[in-house]
mmCIF file with all atom_site columns, C-alpha atoms in Angstrom:
data_model
loop_
_atom_site.group_PDB
_atom_site.id
_atom_site.type_symbol
_atom_site.label_atom_id
_atom_site.label_alt_id
_atom_site.label_comp_id
_atom_site.label_asym_id
_atom_site.label_entity_id
_atom_site.label_seq_id
_atom_site.pdbx_PDB_ins_code
_atom_site.Cartn_x
_atom_site.Cartn_y
_atom_site.Cartn_z
_atom_site.occupancy
_atom_site.B_iso_or_equiv
_atom_site.pdbx_formal_charge
_atom_site.auth_seq_id
_atom_site.auth_comp_id
_atom_site.auth_asym_id
_atom_site.auth_atom_id
_atom_site.pdbx_PDB_model_num
ATOM 1   C CA . MET O 1 1   ? -0.025  0.039  -0.063  1.00 37.00 ? 470 MET O CA 1
ATOM 2   C CA . HIS O 1 2   ? 0.921   3.276  -1.046  1.00 52.00 ? 471 HIS O CA 1
ATOM 3   C CA . ALA O 1 3   ? 1.753   6.111  2.147   1.00 59.00 ? 472 ALA O CA 1
ATOM 4   C CA . HIS O 1 4   ? -0.520  9.117  1.762   1.00 72.00 ? 473 HIS O CA 1
ATOM 5   C CA . ASP O 1 5   ? 1.379   12.455 0.827   1.00 82.00 ? 474 ASP O CA 1
ATOM 6   C CA . THR O 1 6   ? 0.061   15.787 1.595   1.00 94.00 ? 475 THR O CA 1
ATOM 7   C CA . TYR O 1 7   ? -0.362  18.321 -1.108  1.00 96.00 ? 476 TYR O CA 1
ATOM 8   C CA . ASP O 1 8   ? -0.797  21.826 -1.279  1.00 97.00 ? 477 ASP O CA 1
ATOM 9   C CA . TYR O 1 9   ? -3.007  24.334 -2.749  1.00 98.00 ? 478 TYR O CA 1
ATOM 10  C CA . ALA O 1 10  ? -4.618  27.283 -3.649  1.00 98.00 ? 479 ALA O CA 1
ATOM 11  C CA . VAL O 1 11  ? -7.539  28.329 -6.415  1.00 98.00 ? 480 VAL O CA 1
ATOM 12  C CA . VAL O 1 12  ? -6.351  30.712 -7.921  1.00 98.00 ? 481 VAL O CA 1
ATOM 13  C CA . ARG O 1 13  ? -8.784  33.560 -9.090  1.00 98.00 ? 482 ARG O CA 1
ATOM 14  C CA . VAL O 1 14  ? -10.115 36.324 -12.060 1.00 98.00 ? 483 VAL O CA 1
ATOM 15  C CA . VAL O 1 15  ? -10.522 39.359 -10.014 1.00 97.00 ? 484 VAL O CA 1
ATOM 16  C CA . PRO O 1 16  ? -11.120 42.223 -12.380 1.00 95.00 ? 485 PRO O CA 1
ATOM 17  C CA . ARG O 1 17  ? -12.416 44.933 -10.376 1.00 92.00 ? 486 ARG O CA 1
ATOM 18  C CA . VAL O 1 18  ? -9.225  44.585 -6.866  1.00 92.00 ? 487 VAL O CA 1
ATOM 19  C CA . GLU O 1 19  ? -11.425 47.569 -5.484  1.00 92.00 ? 488 GLU O CA 1
ATOM 20  C CA . ARG O 1 20  ? -15.207 44.637 -5.675  1.00 92.00 ? 489 ARG O CA 1
ATOM 21  C CA . GLU O 1 21  ? -13.546 42.026 -5.135  1.00 91.00 ? 490 GLU O CA 1
ATOM 22  C CA . GLU O 1 22  ? -15.909 39.452 -6.927  1.00 94.00 ? 491 GLU O CA 1
ATOM 23  C CA . PHE O 1 23  ? -13.310 37.105 -8.819  1.00 97.00 ? 492 PHE O CA 1
ATOM 24  C CA . VAL O 1 24  ? -14.114 33.739 -10.776 1.00 97.00 ? 493 VAL O CA 1
ATOM 25  C CA . ASN O 1 25  ? -12.322 30.959 -9.191  1.00 98.00 ? 494 ASN O CA 1
ATOM 26  C CA . VAL O 1 26  ? -10.275 30.072 -12.733 1.00 98.00 ? 495 VAL O CA 1
ATOM 27  C CA . GLY O 1 27  ? -7.383  27.607 -11.774 1.00 98.00 ? 496 GLY O CA 1
ATOM 28  C CA . VAL O 1 28  ? -5.694  25.035 -9.532  1.00 98.00 ? 497 VAL O CA 1
ATOM 29  C CA . ILE O 1 29  ? -1.914  25.547 -8.084  1.00 98.00 ? 498 ILE O CA 1
ATOM 30  C CA . LEU O 1 30  ? -0.526  21.835 -6.510  1.00 98.00 ? 499 LEU O CA 1
ATOM 31  C CA . SER O 1 31  ? 2.329   21.447 -4.287  1.00 97.00 ? 500 SER O CA 1
ATOM 32  C CA . CYS O 1 32  ? 3.729   18.193 -3.154  1.00 95.00 ? 501 CYS O CA 1
ATOM 33  C CA . GLU O 1 33  ? 7.275   18.290 -1.563  1.00 92.00 ? 502 GLU O CA 1
ATOM 34  C CA . ARG O 1 34  ? 7.903   14.289 -1.217  1.00 91.00 ? 503 ARG O CA 1
ATOM 35  C CA . ALA O 1 35  ? 7.018   14.952 -4.882  1.00 91.00 ? 504 ALA O CA 1
ATOM 36  C CA . LYS O 1 36  ? 9.146   17.642 -6.053  1.00 91.00 ? 505 LYS O CA 1
ATOM 37  C CA . PHE O 1 37  ? 5.503   17.756 -7.705  1.00 95.00 ? 506 PHE O CA 1
ATOM 38  C CA . LEU O 1 38  ? 4.060   21.442 -8.728  1.00 97.00 ? 507 LEU O CA 1
ATOM 39  C CA . GLU O 1 39  ? 1.681   21.973 -11.135 1.00 98.00 ? 508 GLU O CA 1
ATOM 40  C CA . ALA O 1 40  ? -0.904  24.254 -12.724 1.00 98.00 ? 509 ALA O CA 1
ATOM 41  C CA . ARG O 1 41  ? -4.354  23.960 -14.241 1.00 98.00 ? 510 ARG O CA 1
ATOM 42  C CA . ILE O 1 42  ? -6.335  26.553 -15.687 1.00 98.00 ? 511 ILE O CA 1
ATOM 43  C CA . GLU O 1 43  ? -9.246  26.620 -17.462 1.00 97.00 ? 512 GLU O CA 1
ATOM 44  C CA . VAL O 1 44  ? -10.805 30.539 -17.740 1.00 97.00 ? 513 VAL O CA 1
ATOM 45  C CA . ASP O 1 45  ? -14.117 30.489 -17.996 1.00 96.00 ? 514 ASP O CA 1
ATOM 46  C CA . GLU O 1 46  ? -14.267 33.887 -20.380 1.00 95.00 ? 515 GLU O CA 1
ATOM 47  C CA . ALA O 1 47  ? -18.645 34.190 -20.177 1.00 95.00 ? 516 ALA O CA 1
ATOM 48  C CA . ARG O 1 48  ? -18.340 34.455 -16.563 1.00 95.00 ? 517 ARG O CA 1
ATOM 49  C CA . LEU O 1 49  ? -15.223 36.903 -16.397 1.00 96.00 ? 518 LEU O CA 1
ATOM 50  C CA . ARG O 1 50  ? -17.573 38.621 -18.678 1.00 96.00 ? 519 ARG O CA 1
ATOM 51  C CA . ALA O 1 51  ? -20.377 38.760 -16.443 1.00 95.00 ? 520 ALA O CA 1
ATOM 52  C CA . LEU O 1 52  ? -18.409 40.695 -13.929 1.00 94.00 ? 521 LEU O CA 1
ATOM 53  C CA . ALA O 1 53  ? -15.857 42.762 -16.385 1.00 96.00 ? 522 ALA O CA 1
ATOM 54  C CA . PRO O 1 54  ? -18.449 43.469 -19.780 1.00 96.00 ? 523 PRO O CA 1
ATOM 55  C CA . ASP O 1 55  ? -14.678 45.285 -21.022 1.00 96.00 ? 524 ASP O CA 1
ATOM 56  C CA . ILE O 1 56  ? -12.453 42.553 -19.345 1.00 96.00 ? 525 ILE O CA 1
ATOM 57  C CA . ASP O 1 57  ? -8.724  42.078 -21.578 1.00 96.00 ? 526 ASP O CA 1
ATOM 58  C CA . LEU O 1 58  ? -8.808  37.949 -22.043 1.00 97.00 ? 527 LEU O CA 1
ATOM 59  C CA . ALA O 1 59  ? -5.073  38.108 -23.585 1.00 97.00 ? 528 ALA O CA 1
ATOM 60  C CA . GLN O 1 60  ? -3.964  40.007 -20.639 1.00 96.00 ? 529 GLN O CA 1
ATOM 61  C CA . VAL O 1 61  ? -5.581  37.652 -18.556 1.00 97.00 ? 530 VAL O CA 1
ATOM 62  C CA . ARG O 1 62  ? -4.441  35.073 -20.343 1.00 97.00 ? 531 ARG O CA 1
ATOM 63  C CA . ARG O 1 63  ? -1.760  35.605 -20.705 1.00 96.00 ? 532 ARG O CA 1
ATOM 64  C CA . HIS O 1 64  ? -0.633  36.301 -16.776 1.00 96.00 ? 533 HIS O CA 1
ATOM 65  C CA . LEU O 1 65  ? -2.115  33.007 -16.251 1.00 97.00 ? 534 LEU O CA 1
ATOM 66  C CA . GLU O 1 66  ? -0.311  31.415 -18.839 1.00 96.00 ? 535 GLU O CA 1
ATOM 67  C CA . ALA O 1 67  ? 3.027   32.492 -16.431 1.00 96.00 ? 536 ALA O CA 1
ATOM 68  C CA . ILE O 1 68  ? 1.402   30.923 -13.502 1.00 97.00 ? 537 ILE O CA 1
ATOM 69  C CA . ALA O 1 69  ? 1.732   27.584 -15.551 1.00 96.00 ? 538 ALA O CA 1
ATOM 70  C CA . ALA O 1 70  ? 5.383   28.263 -17.010 1.00 97.00 ? 539 ALA O CA 1
ATOM 71  C CA . ILE O 1 71  ? 6.348   29.300 -13.636 1.00 97.00 ? 540 ILE O CA 1
ATOM 72  C CA . CYS O 1 72  ? 5.657   25.699 -12.197 1.00 97.00 ? 541 CYS O CA 1
ATOM 73  C CA . ARG O 1 73  ? 7.038   24.872 -14.701 1.00 96.00 ? 542 ARG O CA 1
ATOM 74  C CA . GLY O 1 74  ? 10.742  26.273 -13.900 1.00 96.00 ? 543 GLY O CA 1
ATOM 75  C CA . GLY O 1 75  ? 13.259  26.498 -15.446 1.00 94.00 ? 544 GLY O CA 1
ATOM 76  C CA . GLU O 1 76  ? 15.415  29.785 -18.103 1.00 93.00 ? 545 GLU O CA 1
ATOM 77  C CA . ALA O 1 77  ? 12.022  30.007 -19.809 1.00 90.00 ? 546 ALA O CA 1
ATOM 78  C CA . ALA O 1 78  ? 10.294  31.449 -15.671 1.00 91.00 ? 547 ALA O CA 1
ATOM 79  C CA . ALA O 1 79  ? 13.567  33.296 -15.580 1.00 83.00 ? 548 ALA O CA 1
ATOM 80  C CA . PRO O 1 80  ? 14.946  34.263 -12.235 1.00 93.00 ? 549 PRO O CA 1
ATOM 81  C CA . ILE O 1 81  ? 11.831  32.624 -10.461 1.00 95.00 ? 550 ILE O CA 1
ATOM 82  C CA . GLY O 1 82  ? 11.992  29.981 -12.640 1.00 95.00 ? 551 GLY O CA 1
ATOM 83  C CA . LEU O 1 83  ? 14.795  28.975 -11.137 1.00 96.00 ? 552 LEU O CA 1
ATOM 84  C CA . LEU O 1 84  ? 14.038  28.455 -7.844  1.00 96.00 ? 553 LEU O CA 1
ATOM 85  C CA . PRO O 1 85  ? 12.535  25.633 -6.195  1.00 96.00 ? 554 PRO O CA 1
ATOM 86  C CA . PRO O 1 86  ? 9.548   23.393 -7.084  1.00 96.00 ? 555 PRO O CA 1
ATOM 87  C CA . ARG O 1 87  ? 8.785   24.823 -3.446  1.00 96.00 ? 556 ARG O CA 1
ATOM 88  C CA . ALA O 1 88  ? 9.576   28.650 -3.061  1.00 96.00 ? 557 ALA O CA 1
ATOM 89  C CA . ARG O 1 89  ? 8.839   29.453 -6.598  1.00 97.00 ? 558 ARG O CA 1
ATOM 90  C CA . PHE O 1 90  ? 4.826   27.476 -4.887  1.00 98.00 ? 559 PHE O CA 1
ATOM 91  C CA . HIS O 1 91  ? 5.562   29.756 -2.016  1.00 97.00 ? 560 HIS O CA 1
ATOM 92  C CA . TRP O 1 92  ? 5.765   32.755 -4.641  1.00 97.00 ? 561 TRP O CA 1
ATOM 93  C CA . LEU O 1 93  ? 3.027   32.060 -6.448  1.00 98.00 ? 562 LEU O CA 1
ATOM 94  C CA . THR O 1 94  ? 1.041   31.858 -3.994  1.00 98.00 ? 563 THR O CA 1
ATOM 95  C CA . ALA O 1 95  ? 1.514   35.184 -2.124  1.00 97.00 ? 564 ALA O CA 1
ATOM 96  C CA . LYS O 1 96  ? -0.440  37.432 -1.199  1.00 94.00 ? 565 LYS O CA 1
ATOM 97  C CA . ARG O 1 97  ? -1.576  40.090 -3.877  1.00 92.00 ? 566 ARG O CA 1
ATOM 98  C CA . SER O 1 98  ? -4.004  43.065 -4.996  1.00 91.00 ? 567 SER O CA 1
ATOM 99  C CA . ALA O 1 99  ? -3.722  42.992 -8.471  1.00 94.00 ? 568 ALA O CA 1
ATOM 100 C CA . ILE O 1 100 ? -6.041  40.403 -11.491 1.00 96.00 ? 569 ILE O CA 1
ATOM 101 C CA . ILE O 1 101 ? -4.451  37.736 -11.357 1.00 97.00 ? 570 ILE O CA 1
ATOM 102 C CA . GLN O 1 102 ? -4.546  36.265 -7.020  1.00 97.00 ? 571 GLN O CA 1
ATOM 103 C CA . THR O 1 103 ? -5.221  33.261 -5.184  1.00 98.00 ? 572 THR O CA 1
ATOM 104 C CA . SER O 1 104 ? -7.076  31.857 -2.433  1.00 98.00 ? 573 SER O CA 1
ATOM 105 C CA . PRO O 1 105 ? -5.045  30.184 1.054   1.00 97.00 ? 574 PRO O CA 1
ATOM 106 C CA . VAL O 1 106 ? -3.452  27.792 0.947   1.00 98.00 ? 575 VAL O CA 1
ATOM 107 C CA . HIS O 1 107 ? -5.191  24.829 2.072   1.00 98.00 ? 576 HIS O CA 1
ATOM 108 C CA . MET O 1 108 ? -3.186  21.556 3.010   1.00 97.00 ? 577 MET O CA 1
ATOM 109 C CA . GLY O 1 109 ? -4.352  17.925 1.719   1.00 95.00 ? 578 GLY O CA 1
ATOM 110 C CA . ARG O 1 110 ? -3.815  14.101 1.266   1.00 93.00 ? 579 ARG O CA 1
ATOM 111 C CA . CYS O 1 111 ? -3.177  11.667 -1.203  1.00 85.00 ? 580 CYS O CA 1
ATOM 112 C CA . GLY O 1 112 ? -3.429  8.370  -2.522  1.00 82.00 ? 581 GLY O CA 1
ATOM 113 C CA . GLY O 1 113 ? 0.043   9.327  -4.782  1.00 80.00 ? 582 GLY O CA 1
ATOM 114 C CA . ASP O 1 114 ? -1.656  9.776  -7.902  1.00 91.00 ? 583 ASP O CA 1
ATOM 115 C CA . LEU O 1 115 ? -0.948  14.359 -7.411  1.00 94.00 ? 584 LEU O CA 1
ATOM 116 C CA . GLY O 1 116 ? -2.272  14.460 -11.269 1.00 95.00 ? 585 GLY O CA 1
ATOM 117 C CA . GLY O 1 117 ? -5.836  12.977 -10.478 1.00 95.00 ? 586 GLY O CA 1
ATOM 118 C CA . THR O 1 118 ? -5.899  14.633 -7.142  1.00 95.00 ? 587 THR O CA 1
ATOM 119 C CA . LEU O 1 119 ? -5.213  18.225 -9.633  1.00 97.00 ? 588 LEU O CA 1
ATOM 120 C CA . GLU O 1 120 ? -8.026  17.278 -11.676 1.00 96.00 ? 589 GLU O CA 1
ATOM 121 C CA . HIS O 1 121 ? -10.117 16.143 -8.397  1.00 95.00 ? 590 HIS O CA 1
ATOM 122 C CA . LEU O 1 122 ? -9.429  19.386 -7.235  1.00 97.00 ? 591 LEU O CA 1
ATOM 123 C CA . MET O 1 123 ? -10.468 21.579 -10.875 1.00 98.00 ? 592 MET O CA 1
ATOM 124 C CA . ASP O 1 124 ? -13.726 19.677 -10.879 1.00 97.00 ? 593 ASP O CA 1
ATOM 125 C CA . ARG O 1 125 ? -14.850 20.752 -7.349  1.00 96.00 ? 594 ARG O CA 1
ATOM 126 C CA . MET O 1 126 ? -13.611 24.183 -7.226  1.00 97.00 ? 595 MET O CA 1
ATOM 127 C CA . VAL O 1 127 ? -13.197 25.972 -10.569 1.00 97.00 ? 596 VAL O CA 1
ATOM 128 C CA . ARG O 1 128 ? -15.445 24.599 -13.192 1.00 95.00 ? 597 ARG O CA 1
ATOM 129 C CA . VAL O 1 129 ? -18.755 25.120 -13.279 1.00 87.00 ? 598 VAL O CA 1
ATOM 130 C CA . GLN O 1 130 ? -20.643 22.001 -12.304 1.00 80.00 ? 599 GLN O CA 1
ATOM 131 C CA . ARG O 1 131 ? -23.883 22.094 -15.279 1.00 68.00 ? 600 ARG O CA 1
ATOM 132 C CA . SER O 1 132 ? -27.718 20.604 -13.554 1.00 62.00 ? 601 SER O CA 1
ATOM 133 C CA . SER O 1 133 ? -29.067 17.786 -16.071 1.00 62.00 ? 602 SER O CA 1
ATOM 134 C CA . ARG O 1 134 ? -32.395 18.466 -15.466 1.00 58.00 ? 603 ARG O CA 1
#
C-alpha cells in the first residue's frame, strides 16, 4: 500500500475589479514537496468573467495565467523565479497580492499518490461549473 502524500494547493482567481473583491476561480496550483511536484491547471470561463467585467482584456488575463503555468514548470523560460526550487516557486505564486490575478489562501490535503488525479478533482470542485441535468 502506498503511503499518503500531503500536498498544498491554492485556487487561482481572476479579480477584474480589485476594489469590488468579486472573482472567478480559473485554476488550481498544487504542490507536493516530497514528490517534487508543482503544477497548475487553468481553465478560463470567458462568459463568467465577462459577466463581472464586460470590458476585460482576456488576452492580457491569459498571458498572466500562462506565466503561472510557466513558473510551475520552472527553468530559464520563467527566470528568475523559474530557477528557484519548486517549493519556493509555490510560495512566490501564492503570496498575497492586490492584482487582477490572485490566489486563495493555501490549503492542505492528503492523497494516495495520484497528484495529477488530485489536481483534476480539485479543478472539478473549485473551478468547473457543474451544470444541472434537468
